[in-house]
mmCIF file of C-alpha atoms in Angstrom:
data_model
loop_
_atom_site.group_PDB
_atom_site.id
_atom_site.type_symbol
_atom_site.label_atom_id
_atom_site.label_comp_id
_atom_site.label_asym_id
_atom_site.label_seq_id
_atom_site.Cartn_x
_atom_site.Cartn_y
_atom_site.Cartn_z
ATOM 1 C CA MET A 275 91.509 114.016 310.811
ATOM 2 C CA HIS A 276 91.562 114.405 307.038
ATOM 3 C CA ILE A 277 92.125 110.743 305.790
ATOM 4 C CA PRO A 278 93.989 110.823 302.579
ATOM 5 C CA ASP A 279 93.430 108.392 299.676
ATOM 6 C CA GLY A 280 94.978 105.009 299.840
ATOM 7 C CA TYR A 281 94.500 104.771 303.413
ATOM 8 C CA LEU A 282 91.097 103.258 303.244
ATOM 9 C CA SER A 283 89.818 100.054 301.090
ATOM 10 C CA PRO A 284 87.407 100.899 298.347
ATOM 11 C CA GLN A 285 84.876 99.179 300.241
ATOM 12 C CA THR A 286 85.170 101.362 303.315
ATOM 13 C CA CYS A 287 85.067 104.452 301.051
ATOM 14 C CA ALA A 288 81.999 103.259 299.309
ATOM 15 C CA THR A 289 80.138 102.409 302.515
ATOM 16 C CA PHE A 290 80.843 105.930 303.892
ATOM 17 C CA TYR A 291 79.972 107.564 300.638
ATOM 18 C CA ALA A 292 76.549 105.972 300.750
ATOM 19 C CA ALA A 293 75.996 106.978 304.411
ATOM 20 C CA SER A 294 77.333 110.528 304.039
ATOM 21 C CA THR A 295 75.128 111.019 300.949
ATOM 22 C CA ALA A 296 72.066 109.983 302.621
ATOM 23 C CA ALA A 297 72.706 112.139 305.677
ATOM 24 C CA VAL A 298 73.709 115.223 303.821
ATOM 25 C CA GLY A 299 70.688 114.801 301.532
ATOM 26 C CA PHE A 300 68.564 114.673 304.560
ATOM 27 C CA ALA A 301 70.212 117.568 306.110
ATOM 28 C CA PHE A 302 69.573 119.494 302.742
ATOM 29 C CA ALA A 303 66.093 118.641 302.539
ATOM 30 C CA LYS A 304 65.524 119.837 306.136
ATOM 31 C CA PHE A 305 67.480 123.082 305.243
ATOM 32 C CA LYS A 306 65.429 123.773 302.022
ATOM 33 C CA LYS A 307 62.381 124.190 303.904
ATOM 34 C CA SER A 308 63.401 127.103 305.983
ATOM 35 C CA VAL A 309 65.560 128.751 303.243
ATOM 36 C CA ASP A 310 65.773 132.574 302.743
ATOM 37 C CA GLU A 311 68.496 135.030 301.646
ATOM 38 C CA LYS A 312 69.948 135.175 305.253
ATOM 39 C CA THR A 313 70.462 131.501 305.441
ATOM 40 C CA PHE A 314 72.776 131.668 302.645
ATOM 41 C CA VAL A 315 74.790 134.510 304.322
ATOM 42 C CA ASN A 316 74.943 132.413 307.671
ATOM 43 C CA LEU A 317 75.986 129.353 305.711
ATOM 44 C CA SER A 318 78.897 131.157 303.734
ATOM 45 C CA VAL A 319 79.977 132.675 306.917
ATOM 46 C CA ALA A 320 79.956 129.427 308.994
ATOM 47 C CA SER A 321 81.602 127.597 306.130
ATOM 48 C CA ALA A 322 84.396 130.239 305.734
ATOM 49 C CA PHE A 323 84.980 130.233 309.490
ATOM 50 C CA THR A 324 85.258 126.347 309.736
ATOM 51 C CA PHE A 325 87.737 126.502 306.773
ATOM 52 C CA ILE A 326 90.046 128.887 308.134
ATOM 53 C CA VAL A 327 90.169 127.462 311.727
ATOM 54 C CA MET A 328 91.065 124.005 310.337
ATOM 55 C CA MET A 329 94.180 125.901 308.919
ATOM 56 C CA PHE A 330 95.483 126.591 312.254
ATOM 57 C CA ASN A 331 97.603 123.311 313.201
ATOM 58 C CA PHE A 332 99.229 122.996 316.496
ATOM 59 C CA PRO A 333 101.543 120.448 318.116
ATOM 60 C CA VAL A 334 99.962 118.112 320.235
ATOM 61 C CA VAL A 335 101.256 115.131 322.517
ATOM 62 C CA GLY A 336 103.008 112.447 320.880
ATOM 63 C CA GLY A 337 104.869 114.402 318.373
ATOM 64 C CA SER A 338 102.232 114.981 315.830
ATOM 65 C CA SER A 339 99.944 117.923 315.069
ATOM 66 C CA ALA A 340 96.220 118.548 315.092
ATOM 67 C CA HIS A 341 93.628 121.193 314.404
ATOM 68 C CA ILE A 342 90.225 122.049 315.638
ATOM 69 C CA THR A 343 87.069 122.236 313.483
ATOM 70 C CA GLY A 344 84.841 125.024 314.710
ATOM 71 C CA ILE A 345 81.896 122.844 313.775
ATOM 72 C CA PRO A 346 80.339 122.575 317.256
ATOM 73 C CA LEU A 347 80.499 126.421 317.474
ATOM 74 C CA ILE A 348 78.708 126.807 314.169
ATOM 75 C CA THR A 349 76.241 124.032 315.270
ATOM 76 C CA TYR A 350 75.067 126.029 318.034
ATOM 77 C CA LEU A 351 75.036 129.107 316.209
ATOM 78 C CA PHE A 352 73.218 127.958 313.179
ATOM 79 C CA GLY A 353 71.680 124.551 313.804
ATOM 80 C CA PRO A 354 72.692 121.027 313.064
ATOM 81 C CA PHE A 355 71.396 120.967 309.351
ATOM 82 C CA ALA A 356 72.972 124.253 308.449
ATOM 83 C CA SER A 357 76.244 123.037 310.117
ATOM 84 C CA ILE A 358 76.244 119.793 308.197
ATOM 85 C CA ILE A 359 75.891 121.535 304.915
ATOM 86 C CA ALA A 360 78.459 124.260 305.692
ATOM 87 C CA SER A 361 81.101 121.916 306.842
ATOM 88 C CA THR A 362 80.347 119.429 303.856
ATOM 89 C CA VAL A 363 81.251 122.243 301.648
ATOM 90 C CA VAL A 364 84.462 122.936 303.469
ATOM 91 C CA LEU A 365 85.674 119.341 303.223
ATOM 92 C CA ILE A 366 84.781 119.133 299.655
ATOM 93 C CA ILE A 367 86.825 122.239 299.033
ATOM 94 C CA GLN A 368 89.541 121.025 300.963
ATOM 95 C CA ALA A 369 89.702 117.789 299.024
ATOM 96 C CA LEU A 370 89.354 119.230 295.549
ATOM 97 C CA LEU A 371 91.463 122.408 295.790
ATOM 98 C CA PHE A 372 93.921 121.671 298.334
ATOM 99 C CA ARG A 373 94.285 117.930 298.463
ATOM 100 C CA ASP A 374 93.640 118.070 302.313
ATOM 101 C CA GLY A 375 91.660 114.659 302.686
ATOM 102 C CA GLY A 376 91.189 112.335 299.750
ATOM 103 C CA ILE A 377 88.676 112.219 296.999
ATOM 104 C CA LEU A 378 87.849 108.467 297.627
ATOM 105 C CA ALA A 379 87.976 109.171 301.385
ATOM 106 C CA LEU A 380 85.838 112.135 301.165
ATOM 107 C CA GLY A 381 82.586 110.355 302.096
ATOM 108 C CA THR A 382 84.419 109.059 305.231
ATOM 109 C CA ASN A 383 85.862 112.581 306.067
ATOM 110 C CA VAL A 384 82.233 114.164 305.721
ATOM 111 C CA PHE A 385 80.851 111.409 307.863
ATOM 112 C CA ASN A 386 83.458 111.720 310.877
ATOM 113 C CA MET A 387 83.517 115.506 310.760
ATOM 114 C CA ALA A 388 80.695 117.159 308.958
ATOM 115 C CA ILE A 389 77.860 114.716 310.045
ATOM 116 C CA ALA A 390 79.010 113.156 313.323
ATOM 117 C CA ILE A 391 80.307 116.424 315.040
ATOM 118 C CA PRO A 392 77.034 118.450 314.537
ATOM 119 C CA LEU A 393 74.701 115.666 315.489
ATOM 120 C CA VAL A 394 76.702 114.399 318.623
ATOM 121 C CA THR A 395 76.970 117.985 319.535
ATOM 122 C CA ILE A 396 73.212 118.465 319.527
ATOM 123 C CA PHE A 397 72.418 114.954 320.927
ATOM 124 C CA VAL A 398 74.688 115.462 324.032
ATOM 125 C CA ASP A 399 73.354 119.007 324.496
ATOM 126 C CA SER A 400 69.743 117.694 324.576
ATOM 127 C CA LEU A 401 70.715 114.694 326.960
ATOM 128 C CA LEU A 402 72.257 117.209 329.278
ATOM 129 C CA LYS A 403 69.040 119.355 328.960
ATOM 130 C CA ILE A 404 66.901 116.347 329.846
ATOM 131 C CA ALA A 405 69.243 115.825 332.696
ATOM 132 C CA ASN A 406 68.348 119.313 333.871
ATOM 133 C CA LEU A 407 71.851 120.844 333.403
ATOM 134 C CA LYS A 408 70.706 124.427 333.286
ATOM 135 C CA ASN A 409 74.154 126.144 332.695
ATOM 136 C CA GLU A 410 74.301 126.554 328.830
ATOM 137 C CA LYS A 411 78.123 127.224 328.890
ATOM 138 C CA VAL A 412 78.715 123.906 330.690
ATOM 139 C CA ARG A 413 76.474 122.011 328.413
ATOM 140 C CA MET A 414 78.325 123.483 325.371
ATOM 141 C CA PHE A 415 81.631 122.708 326.880
ATOM 142 C CA ILE A 416 80.732 118.999 327.399
ATOM 143 C CA SER A 417 78.923 118.332 324.133
ATOM 144 C CA THR A 418 81.806 120.102 322.221
ATOM 145 C CA TYR A 419 84.351 117.860 324.023
ATOM 146 C CA ILE A 420 82.348 114.719 323.354
ATOM 147 C CA SER A 421 81.797 115.348 319.670
ATOM 148 C CA THR A 422 85.148 116.307 318.924
ATOM 149 C CA ASN A 423 86.352 113.028 320.547
ATOM 150 C CA VAL A 424 83.711 110.932 318.716
ATOM 151 C CA ALA A 425 85.068 112.251 315.438
ATOM 152 C CA ALA A 426 88.541 111.276 316.294
ATOM 153 C CA LEU A 427 87.552 107.793 317.647
ATOM 154 C CA LEU A 428 85.562 107.281 314.347
ATOM 155 C CA THR A 429 88.713 108.065 312.459
ATOM 156 C CA ALA A 430 90.739 105.870 314.549
ATOM 157 C CA VAL A 431 88.484 102.951 314.181
ATOM 158 C CA GLU A 432 88.072 103.361 310.449
ATOM 159 C CA LEU A 433 91.995 103.428 310.076
ATOM 160 C CA GLY A 434 92.629 100.854 312.487
ATOM 161 C CA LEU A 435 90.246 98.326 310.964
ATOM 162 C CA GLN A 436 92.046 98.444 307.605
ATOM 163 C CA PRO A 437 95.061 96.119 308.419
ATOM 164 C CA ILE A 438 92.663 93.935 310.192
ATOM 165 C CA LEU A 439 90.353 93.449 307.266
ATOM 166 C CA PHE A 440 92.439 94.104 304.311
ATOM 167 C CA THR A 441 95.763 92.218 303.943
ATOM 168 C CA LYS A 442 97.518 90.314 301.160
ATOM 169 C CA ALA A 443 100.290 87.649 301.887
ATOM 170 C CA GLY A 444 100.244 89.044 305.620
ATOM 171 C CA LYS A 445 101.116 92.609 304.528
ATOM 172 C CA PRO A 446 98.543 95.383 304.935
ATOM 173 C CA LEU A 447 96.982 96.560 301.655
ATOM 174 C CA TYR A 448 96.016 100.038 302.902
ATOM 175 C CA PHE A 449 96.546 101.585 306.284
ATOM 176 C CA MET A 450 99.184 99.763 308.316
ATOM 177 C CA TYR A 451 98.437 100.215 311.945
ATOM 178 C CA ASP A 452 95.519 98.408 313.788
ATOM 179 C CA LEU A 453 93.503 99.624 316.334
ATOM 180 C CA LYS A 454 95.923 99.028 319.304
ATOM 181 C CA THR A 455 97.882 101.930 317.534
ATOM 182 C CA THR A 456 95.302 104.068 315.903
ATOM 183 C CA ILE A 457 93.007 104.495 318.984
ATOM 184 C CA PRO A 458 95.634 105.923 321.509
ATOM 185 C CA ALA A 459 97.426 107.841 318.837
ATOM 186 C CA MET A 460 94.081 109.679 317.909
ATOM 187 C CA MET A 461 92.401 109.711 321.249
ATOM 188 C CA VAL A 462 95.288 110.813 323.567
ATOM 189 C CA PRO A 463 95.914 114.202 321.935
ATOM 190 C CA HIS A 464 92.191 114.716 321.330
ATOM 191 C CA LEU A 465 91.112 113.834 325.007
ATOM 192 C CA LEU A 466 94.019 115.786 326.546
ATOM 193 C CA MET A 467 94.288 118.848 323.993
ATOM 194 C CA VAL A 468 92.155 119.258 320.820
ATOM 195 C CA GLY A 469 88.642 118.481 322.670
ATOM 196 C CA VAL A 470 89.676 121.105 325.397
ATOM 197 C CA VAL A 471 90.764 123.655 322.922
ATOM 198 C CA GLU A 472 87.513 123.237 320.778
ATOM 199 C CA ALA A 473 85.387 123.430 323.843
ATOM 200 C CA VAL A 474 86.868 126.562 325.232
ATOM 201 C CA LEU A 475 86.661 128.189 321.845
ATOM 202 C CA THR A 476 83.025 127.271 321.560
ATOM 203 C CA VAL A 477 82.078 128.563 324.886
ATOM 204 C CA LEU A 478 84.212 131.817 324.400
ATOM 205 C CA LEU A 479 83.080 132.668 320.932
ATOM 206 C CA TYR A 480 79.324 131.757 321.233
ATOM 207 C CA SER A 481 78.083 134.849 323.134
ATOM 208 C CA PRO A 482 79.760 137.342 320.900
ATOM 209 C CA LEU A 483 78.827 135.609 317.844
ATOM 210 C CA LYS A 484 75.339 134.996 318.919
ATOM 211 C CA ASN A 485 74.089 138.233 317.769
ATOM 212 C CA PHE A 486 75.352 138.023 314.291
ATOM 213 C CA ALA A 487 73.473 134.773 314.014
ATOM 214 C CA LYS A 488 70.362 136.128 315.405
ATOM 215 C CA ILE A 489 70.015 139.222 313.255
ATOM 216 C CA LYS A 490 69.688 136.999 310.253
ATOM 217 C CA LYS A 491 66.673 135.325 311.498
ATOM 218 C CA MET B 63 67.244 145.448 309.624
ATOM 219 C CA LYS B 64 68.997 145.296 306.112
ATOM 220 C CA ARG B 65 71.563 147.918 307.457
ATOM 221 C CA GLY B 66 72.213 145.742 310.549
ATOM 222 C CA VAL B 67 72.942 142.895 308.348
ATOM 223 C CA SER B 68 75.492 144.638 306.072
ATOM 224 C CA LYS B 69 77.220 146.188 308.918
ATOM 225 C CA ASN B 70 77.426 142.745 310.730
ATOM 226 C CA PHE B 71 78.486 141.178 307.708
ATOM 227 C CA LYS B 72 81.337 143.586 307.115
ATOM 228 C CA THR B 73 82.497 143.082 310.599
ATOM 229 C CA ILE B 74 82.689 139.188 309.946
ATOM 230 C CA LEU B 75 84.568 139.790 306.713
ATOM 231 C CA ILE B 76 87.160 141.896 308.546
ATOM 232 C CA ILE B 77 87.433 139.033 311.248
ATOM 233 C CA LEU B 78 87.854 136.375 308.538
ATOM 234 C CA PHE B 79 90.473 138.295 306.780
ATOM 235 C CA ALA B 80 92.378 138.956 309.894
ATOM 236 C CA LEU B 81 92.263 135.317 310.731
ATOM 237 C CA ALA B 82 93.530 134.557 306.990
ATOM 238 C CA ILE B 83 96.483 136.881 307.534
ATOM 239 C CA LEU B 84 97.201 134.990 310.792
ATOM 240 C CA THR B 85 96.980 131.418 309.294
ATOM 241 C CA PRO B 86 100.698 130.939 308.900
ATOM 242 C CA LEU B 87 100.714 130.498 312.691
ATOM 243 C CA GLY B 88 99.408 127.040 311.742
ATOM 244 C CA LEU B 89 102.623 126.163 309.988
ATOM 245 C CA LEU B 90 104.563 126.768 313.019
ATOM 246 C CA THR B 91 104.347 122.924 313.838
ATOM 247 C CA GLN B 92 105.999 120.929 311.055
ATOM 248 C CA ASN B 93 105.014 117.685 312.463
ATOM 249 C CA PRO B 94 102.595 115.689 310.329
ATOM 250 C CA ALA B 95 99.176 114.818 311.827
ATOM 251 C CA PHE B 96 98.709 111.179 312.675
ATOM 252 C CA GLY B 97 97.556 109.118 309.675
ATOM 253 C CA GLU B 98 98.207 111.902 307.402
ATOM 254 C CA TRP B 99 101.570 111.011 306.043
ATOM 255 C CA THR B 100 103.077 111.099 302.463
ATOM 256 C CA GLU B 101 104.217 108.078 300.719
ATOM 257 C CA GLU B 102 107.758 108.845 301.421
ATOM 258 C CA GLU B 103 107.005 109.336 305.168
ATOM 259 C CA ILE B 104 105.336 105.933 305.135
ATOM 260 C CA LYS B 105 108.205 104.131 303.348
ATOM 261 C CA LYS B 106 110.535 105.666 305.998
ATOM 262 C CA MET B 107 108.368 104.328 308.716
ATOM 263 C CA LEU B 108 107.570 100.927 307.422
ATOM 264 C CA GLY B 109 110.224 99.996 304.760
ATOM 265 C CA PHE B 110 107.644 99.547 302.151
ATOM 266 C CA VAL B 111 104.494 101.359 300.912
ATOM 267 C CA PRO B 112 101.405 99.131 301.224
ATOM 268 C CA GLU B 113 100.204 97.927 297.672
ATOM 269 C CA GLY B 114 96.708 99.404 297.845
ATOM 270 C CA LEU B 115 97.761 102.580 299.344
ATOM 271 C CA LYS B 116 100.103 103.234 296.524
ATOM 272 C CA ARG B 117 97.661 102.355 293.991
ATOM 273 C CA TYR B 118 94.860 104.895 295.234
ATOM 274 C CA ALA B 119 97.154 107.375 296.922
ATOM 275 C CA GLU B 120 97.755 109.185 293.572
ATOM 276 C CA ILE B 121 94.271 108.941 292.134
ATOM 277 C CA TYR B 122 93.528 112.597 292.156
ATOM 278 C CA LYS B 123 96.129 114.627 290.356
ATOM 279 C CA PHE B 124 95.219 118.434 290.662
ATOM 280 C CA ASP B 125 98.028 119.906 292.823
ATOM 281 C CA LEU B 126 98.068 123.679 292.053
ATOM 282 C CA PHE B 127 97.305 124.421 295.623
ATOM 283 C CA ASP B 128 98.621 121.055 297.125
ATOM 284 C CA GLY B 129 98.496 121.250 301.031
ATOM 285 C CA TYR B 130 97.719 125.006 300.938
ATOM 286 C CA SER B 131 100.883 125.886 299.148
ATOM 287 C CA VAL B 132 100.462 127.563 295.842
ATOM 288 C CA LYS B 133 102.558 126.038 293.162
ATOM 289 C CA PHE B 134 104.193 129.235 291.820
ATOM 290 C CA ILE B 135 104.884 130.739 295.061
ATOM 291 C CA HIS B 136 107.764 129.573 296.961
ATOM 292 C CA ASN B 137 107.269 131.407 300.247
ATOM 293 C CA GLN B 138 105.038 129.079 302.231
ATOM 294 C CA TYR B 139 103.744 131.624 304.525
ATOM 295 C CA ILE B 140 102.416 133.748 301.576
ATOM 296 C CA GLY B 141 101.101 130.572 299.900
ATOM 297 C CA TYR B 142 99.288 129.574 303.022
ATOM 298 C CA ILE B 143 97.649 133.175 303.348
ATOM 299 C CA LEU B 144 96.605 133.136 299.649
ATOM 300 C CA SER B 145 95.218 129.436 300.095
ATOM 301 C CA ALA B 146 93.102 130.680 302.927
ATOM 302 C CA LEU B 147 91.840 133.763 300.940
ATOM 303 C CA ILE B 148 91.182 131.547 297.787
ATOM 304 C CA GLY B 149 89.295 129.049 299.986
ATOM 305 C CA ILE B 150 87.095 131.883 301.529
ATOM 306 C CA GLY B 151 86.484 133.252 298.082
ATOM 307 C CA VAL B 152 85.313 129.801 296.788
ATOM 308 C CA ILE B 153 83.097 129.233 299.555
ATOM 309 C CA PHE B 154 81.454 132.496 299.252
ATOM 310 C CA ALA B 155 81.110 131.988 295.501
ATOM 311 C CA ILE B 156 79.408 128.499 296.099
ATOM 312 C CA PHE B 157 76.915 129.819 298.596
ATOM 313 C CA PHE B 158 76.179 132.836 296.245
ATOM 314 C CA LEU B 159 75.450 130.571 293.248
ATOM 315 C CA LEU B 160 73.351 128.084 295.458
ATOM 316 C CA LYS B 161 71.402 131.069 296.594
ATOM 317 C CA HIS B 162 70.652 132.141 293.206
ATOM 318 C CA LEU B 163 69.820 128.598 292.097
ATOM 319 C CA MET B 164 67.611 127.907 295.001
ATOM 320 C CA THR B 165 65.679 131.252 295.137
ATOM 321 C CA GLU B 166 65.030 131.305 291.520
ATOM 322 C CA ARG B 167 63.321 127.961 291.476
ATOM 323 C CA LYS B 168 60.927 129.169 294.254
#
């Protein structure tokens, strides 16, 4: 899900840099209000966890590979704002140190993963609460599954729009496959496998890790 | 309470370290992820590399740990584990710094 440099037009990159900067700035302002020493411990652990989870690539249908992010889990443990900051830090490090995801594409990658996943997770969870779904684990499963797939869909749409919007002499300037290819290529593995793995992991790990998160408060 | 925190924290560090040692499992699949191909892979697929893609792909040059392999270590599994540990170290350093900067200002 980490878009490399060159795949997106500068216009796309600039748009998402602006959106991500605003969202991360807002999350940071919210987070700053409730900050104490333990918050930083939580954040560093959440960040390190997300970072390491993303290193476990596994084969998926269609002959490519994918990884989960762990972001829905840390969203449930530490809240959406802490989760946004923790995962933004991870994406910055991945881009700067390990060339996992581009520098120009960083704003887009932050938007797809660090911002969309926590917000969609919390949004779907509260919708399910309103719908009176009392079982916390079921809510967790559904909202994790949906947020993971929303992130994949965002990536697919951003990539798939490139050859539609940016061509020169009939040839693509940046990413080469349009939505007809990118949407099934991203969504089939995420709908069938990645989303399920992420959801199962969130449900299984939440209870044992909850105590760790709680003792910090 | 302080003791509870540090004991918990130690457990978490052990878990993270264990996960870092296990990261080479993530290398078992050599399939590239969709939309994360290298220029050579794109050339093979299309017969050409899109002009803009070529122009921006190499804009950032730092490659000491390119793709979680450490430049001077030829064993990719050890490189991957080292990258995991380096990443965790850097993350902890960033939040440690942030903590100092933000609590000082208060």
